[in-house]
Amino acid sequence: MTLPQHLATLSQRLDTLNQQIVTLAAAVKRDPKTIKLVAVSKGQSIAAIETLAQAGQRVFGENYLQEALPKIAALAQWELEWHFIGQLQRNKAKAIAQHFHWVHSVDNLAIAEALNRARPLASSPLLICLQVNLAHTPNQAGLPITQVAALAHQISHLPQLELRGLMTLLPQNDSDTLKHFQNLATLLTELNQSGLNLDTLSMGMSHDYPAAITAGATMLRIGTALFGPRQ
Ligand SMILES: *Cc1c(COP(=O)(O)O)cnc(C)c1O
């Protein structure tokens, strides 16, 4: 059985990207095993996701609940790890808390409490990152850096959530990418010094993942550089 051309090249692109991550990590003396690739599959087909699953990719990120639910159902036998990385709405919290393993985009207590209430008691806690708006991008989700510590400590008391770290997303034309990523890494260190126990820096997309690796990213969220353009 041969794969259609665009799916065959997809597994090659996964190999290339994984090799690149190893090389970039080595260049800054980091263990590549501490860097997890979240394949951002919004706008991509179930067949494309399945091709990557077959090639060994287990972790996928989606932005839109309605788009994600049929994919999660269709690919259930692969036991993939699903990360919600899109803008959160309160009326979607219940389904998100039931169907995803991680949520990267929490930026207020009300949404955190809604996810906490909705996470089934029989499930392990929902794994959470706080989204930080480092570059002060207007109209973008995320907390200002000065409000992160207070929310982090509040969320750490919610039993069905497990706060794991911080997430950010920089504009494509950001002039200070490395510095912003380093600021997020510093903030994580400060939170840990204040009594939290966080291990996740979700930062770096197709246009800026090398800088994110340099600054200490533990999760890269990469879509177009892996799948090609979205439909
Ligand atoms: C779409 C998206 C990505 C992936 O972006 P690419 O540029 O395709 O790599 C990563 N993170 C978030 C939050 C996104 O919305």
Tab-separated table of C-alpha atoms and ligand atoms in Angstrom:
chain	number	residue	atom	x	y	z
A	1	MET	CA	0.000	0.000	0.000
A	2	THR	CA	1.470	3.366	-0.931
A	3	LEU	CA	0.434	6.628	0.612
A	4	PRO	CA	-0.757	9.553	-1.509
A	5	GLN	CA	2.169	11.891	-2.209
A	6	HIS	CA	1.212	14.644	0.241
A	7	LEU	CA	0.834	12.156	3.107
A	8	ALA	CA	4.133	10.393	2.292
A	9	THR	CA	6.011	13.692	2.494
A	10	LEU	CA	4.231	14.435	5.761
A	11	SER	CA	5.992	11.632	7.621
A	12	GLN	CA	9.294	12.788	6.084
A	13	ARG	CA	8.636	16.294	7.345
A	14	LEU	CA	8.024	14.893	10.835
A	15	ASP	CA	11.411	13.125	10.696
A	16	THR	CA	13.145	16.264	9.490
A	17	LEU	CA	11.533	18.412	12.172
A	18	ASN	CA	12.415	15.943	14.934
A	19	GLN	CA	16.037	15.834	13.710
A	20	GLN	CA	16.121	19.607	13.654
A	21	ILE	CA	14.873	19.772	17.243
A	22	VAL	CA	17.662	17.370	18.283
A	23	THR	CA	20.260	19.519	16.514
A	24	LEU	CA	18.979	22.807	17.942
A	25	ALA	CA	18.813	21.327	21.457
A	26	ALA	CA	22.369	20.003	21.189
A	27	ALA	CA	23.615	23.428	20.092
A	28	VAL	CA	22.423	24.924	23.390
A	29	LYS	CA	23.373	21.850	25.455
A	30	ARG	CA	19.812	20.752	26.162
A	31	ASP	CA	18.512	17.198	26.297
A	32	PRO	CA	16.089	16.874	23.344
A	33	LYS	CA	13.985	14.476	25.428
A	34	THR	CA	12.893	17.469	27.522
A	35	ILE	CA	11.268	19.043	24.437
A	36	LYS	CA	7.857	17.773	23.358
A	37	LEU	CA	6.466	18.456	19.905
A	38	VAL	CA	2.765	19.364	19.896
A	39	ALA	CA	1.635	18.907	16.276
A	40	VAL	CA	-0.933	21.661	15.717
A	41	SER	CA	-3.569	20.012	13.558
A	42	LYS	CA	-6.222	22.749	13.253
A	43	GLY	CA	-7.319	22.994	9.630
A	44	GLN	CA	-5.793	19.586	8.859
A	45	SER	CA	-7.564	16.367	7.941
A	46	ILE	CA	-8.074	13.223	9.992
A	47	ALA	CA	-6.027	11.361	7.336
A	48	ALA	CA	-3.095	13.731	7.862
A	49	ILE	CA	-3.235	13.318	11.649
A	50	GLU	CA	-3.439	9.546	11.267
A	51	THR	CA	-0.395	9.546	8.989
A	52	LEU	CA	1.600	11.311	11.695
A	53	ALA	CA	0.224	8.970	14.369
A	54	GLN	CA	1.421	6.052	12.254
A	55	ALA	CA	4.845	7.706	12.055
A	56	GLY	CA	5.006	7.868	15.864
A	57	GLN	CA	3.629	11.329	16.696
A	58	ARG	CA	1.325	11.100	19.720
A	59	VAL	CA	0.662	14.699	20.771
A	60	PHE	CA	-1.688	17.003	18.858
A	61	GLY	CA	-3.023	20.519	19.428
A	62	GLU	CA	-6.383	21.924	18.346
A	63	ASN	CA	-7.893	25.422	18.594
A	64	TYR	CA	-11.583	24.908	17.930
A	65	LEU	CA	-13.782	22.526	19.913
A	66	GLN	CA	-16.258	21.821	17.094
A	67	GLU	CA	-13.438	20.917	14.734
A	68	ALA	CA	-11.573	18.852	17.309
A	69	LEU	CA	-14.380	16.619	18.629
A	70	PRO	CA	-14.898	14.549	15.427
A	71	LYS	CA	-11.128	14.144	15.061
A	72	ILE	CA	-10.718	12.959	18.668
A	73	ALA	CA	-13.576	10.471	18.167
A	74	ALA	CA	-12.327	9.185	14.801
A	75	LEU	CA	-8.785	8.646	16.093
A	76	ALA	CA	-9.682	7.194	19.507
A	77	GLN	CA	-7.915	3.878	18.879
A	78	TRP	CA	-4.557	5.686	18.576
A	79	GLU	CA	-4.797	6.924	22.188
A	80	LEU	CA	-3.406	10.310	21.227
A	81	GLU	CA	-2.710	13.113	23.706
A	82	TRP	CA	-4.892	16.134	22.859
A	83	HIS	CA	-3.965	19.706	23.788
A	84	PHE	CA	-6.489	22.546	23.606
A	85	ILE	CA	-4.553	25.665	22.569
A	86	GLY	CA	-7.330	27.963	21.308
A	87	GLN	CA	-9.312	30.774	22.831
A	88	LEU	CA	-11.514	29.504	25.680
A	89	GLN	CA	-15.200	30.238	26.067
A	90	ARG	CA	-17.118	29.403	29.204
A	91	ASN	CA	-19.877	27.507	27.338
A	92	LYS	CA	-17.234	25.168	25.847
A	93	ALA	CA	-15.469	24.429	29.125
A	94	LYS	CA	-17.428	21.273	29.861
A	95	ALA	CA	-16.618	19.488	26.598
A	96	ILE	CA	-13.016	20.674	26.666
A	97	ALA	CA	-12.534	19.344	30.202
A	98	GLN	CA	-13.972	15.992	29.136
A	99	HIS	CA	-12.120	15.424	25.870
A	100	PHE	CA	-8.675	17.022	26.237
A	101	HIS	CA	-5.632	16.127	28.372
A	102	TRP	CA	-4.099	19.616	28.397
A	103	VAL	CA	-5.374	23.204	28.114
A	104	HIS	CA	-2.692	25.821	27.309
A	105	SER	CA	-4.834	28.944	27.086
A	106	VAL	CA	-6.195	29.609	30.599
A	107	ASP	CA	-6.020	33.316	31.432
A	108	ASN	CA	-8.673	33.950	34.093
A	109	LEU	CA	-10.026	32.355	37.257
A	110	ALA	CA	-13.615	31.999	36.020
A	111	ILE	CA	-12.582	29.771	33.123
A	112	ALA	CA	-10.252	27.778	35.382
A	113	GLU	CA	-13.109	27.183	37.833
A	114	ALA	CA	-15.407	26.119	35.003
A	115	LEU	CA	-12.815	23.601	33.751
A	116	ASN	CA	-12.274	22.361	37.326
A	117	ARG	CA	-16.007	21.782	37.855
A	118	ALA	CA	-16.377	20.050	34.493
A	119	ARG	CA	-13.394	17.704	34.731
A	120	PRO	CA	-14.842	14.258	35.493
A	121	LEU	CA	-13.882	13.019	38.969
A	122	ALA	CA	-12.872	9.670	37.492
A	123	SER	CA	-10.257	11.328	35.263
A	124	SER	CA	-6.793	12.440	36.278
A	125	PRO	CA	-6.551	16.220	36.707
A	126	LEU	CA	-6.663	18.372	33.574
A	127	LEU	CA	-3.147	19.669	32.872
A	128	ILE	CA	-2.991	23.448	32.589
A	129	CYS	CA	-0.781	26.205	31.275
A	130	LEU	CA	-1.473	29.895	31.847
A	131	GLN	CA	-1.344	31.955	28.677
A	132	VAL	CA	0.811	35.063	29.062
A	133	ASN	CA	0.641	38.037	26.688
A	134	LEU	CA	4.334	38.955	26.823
A	135	ALA	CA	4.535	41.236	23.839
A	136	HIS	CA	1.386	43.168	24.877
A	137	THR	CA	-0.280	42.199	21.608
A	138	PRO	CA	-3.699	43.892	21.464
A	139	ASN	CA	-6.806	41.712	21.000
A	140	GLN	CA	-4.877	38.625	22.008
A	141	ALA	CA	-5.718	36.335	24.889
A	142	GLY	CA	-3.315	36.043	27.766
A	143	LEU	CA	-2.488	37.713	31.063
A	144	PRO	CA	-0.053	40.558	31.514
A	145	ILE	CA	3.082	39.228	33.188
A	146	THR	CA	2.301	41.142	36.411
A	147	GLN	CA	-0.917	39.162	36.991
A	148	VAL	CA	0.433	35.668	36.446
A	149	ALA	CA	1.638	34.861	39.971
A	150	ALA	CA	-1.699	35.662	41.648
A	151	LEU	CA	-3.705	33.550	39.213
A	152	ALA	CA	-1.173	30.697	39.355
A	153	HIS	CA	-1.510	30.455	43.131
A	154	GLN	CA	-5.327	30.550	42.938
A	155	ILE	CA	-5.435	27.815	40.304
A	156	SER	CA	-3.040	25.627	42.262
A	157	HIS	CA	-5.861	25.080	44.796
A	158	LEU	CA	-8.356	23.651	42.266
A	159	PRO	CA	-8.354	19.851	42.777
A	160	GLN	CA	-9.318	18.731	39.260
A	161	LEU	CA	-6.687	20.934	37.614
A	162	GLU	CA	-2.930	20.495	37.728
A	163	LEU	CA	-1.094	23.697	36.880
A	164	ARG	CA	2.013	22.713	34.915
A	165	GLY	CA	3.372	25.897	33.421
A	166	LEU	CA	3.162	28.873	31.109
A	167	MET	CA	2.302	29.370	27.455
A	168	THR	CA	2.871	32.278	25.119
A	169	LEU	CA	2.434	33.178	21.497
A	170	LEU	CA	4.394	35.979	19.879
A	171	PRO	CA	3.423	37.922	16.779
A	172	GLN	CA	5.203	36.893	13.575
A	173	ASN	CA	7.030	40.226	13.293
A	174	ASP	CA	8.096	40.385	16.963
A	175	SER	CA	11.428	42.174	17.177
A	176	ASP	CA	12.496	40.701	20.511
A	177	THR	CA	11.585	37.038	20.251
A	178	LEU	CA	14.458	35.564	22.241
A	179	LYS	CA	14.132	38.144	25.009
A	180	HIS	CA	10.391	37.535	25.371
A	181	PHE	CA	10.904	33.772	25.578
A	182	GLN	CA	13.661	34.262	28.157
A	183	ASN	CA	11.317	36.462	30.200
A	184	LEU	CA	8.763	33.651	30.275
A	185	ALA	CA	11.453	31.201	31.422
A	186	THR	CA	12.463	33.617	34.202
A	187	LEU	CA	8.851	33.967	35.294
A	188	LEU	CA	8.535	30.165	35.566
A	189	THR	CA	11.645	30.069	37.766
A	190	GLU	CA	10.223	32.828	39.990
A	191	LEU	CA	6.906	30.989	40.359
A	192	ASN	CA	8.775	27.870	41.435
A	193	GLN	CA	10.734	29.905	43.989
A	194	SER	CA	7.394	31.103	45.371
A	195	GLY	CA	6.332	27.532	46.148
A	196	LEU	CA	4.791	26.233	42.930
A	197	ASN	CA	6.090	23.186	41.102
A	198	LEU	CA	5.927	23.921	37.373
A	199	ASP	CA	7.827	22.160	34.586
A	200	THR	CA	6.268	23.360	31.329
A	201	LEU	CA	7.146	26.226	28.993
A	202	SER	CA	4.837	26.026	25.973
A	203	MET	CA	6.420	28.424	23.500
A	204	GLY	CA	7.655	28.372	19.913
A	205	MET	CA	5.632	27.991	16.704
A	206	SER	CA	6.611	27.477	13.070
A	207	HIS	CA	8.166	30.942	12.778
A	208	ASP	CA	10.078	31.077	16.065
A	209	TYR	CA	10.754	27.614	17.502
A	210	PRO	CA	14.584	27.793	17.293
A	211	ALA	CA	14.599	30.805	19.668
A	212	ALA	CA	12.125	29.016	21.942
A	213	ILE	CA	14.438	25.994	22.210
A	214	THR	CA	17.332	28.299	23.112
A	215	ALA	CA	15.242	29.944	25.851
A	216	GLY	CA	14.155	26.628	27.419
A	217	ALA	CA	10.851	25.618	25.767
A	218	THR	CA	9.599	22.210	26.848
A	219	MET	CA	6.677	22.180	24.387
A	220	LEU	CA	6.767	23.446	20.818
A	221	ARG	CA	3.404	24.018	19.115
A	222	ILE	CA	4.084	23.601	15.413
A	223	GLY	CA	1.489	23.527	12.630
A	224	THR	CA	2.406	24.807	9.177
A	225	ALA	CA	6.116	23.914	9.337
A	226	LEU	CA	4.988	20.297	9.776
A	227	PHE	CA	1.693	19.902	7.908
A	228	GLY	CA	2.078	22.640	5.327
A	229	PRO	CA	-0.563	25.360	4.830
A	230	ARG	CA	-3.943	24.922	6.547
A	231	GLN	CA	-7.093	24.222	4.538
B	1	LIG	C1	-2.143	27.879	15.138
B	1	LIG	C2	-1.369	27.918	16.391
B	1	LIG	C3	-0.062	27.376	16.479
B	1	LIG	C4	0.682	26.811	15.289
B	1	LIG	O1	1.010	27.831	14.388
B	1	LIG	P1	1.948	27.551	13.133
B	1	LIG	O2	2.392	28.913	12.737
B	1	LIG	O3	1.102	26.904	12.103
B	1	LIG	O4	3.063	26.687	13.572
B	1	LIG	C5	0.558	27.367	17.714
B	1	LIG	N1	-0.032	27.885	18.808
B	1	LIG	C6	-1.261	28.423	18.770
B	1	LIG	C7	-1.850	28.967	20.015
B	1	LIG	C8	-1.960	28.471	17.559
B	1	LIG	O5	-3.171	29.038	17.532
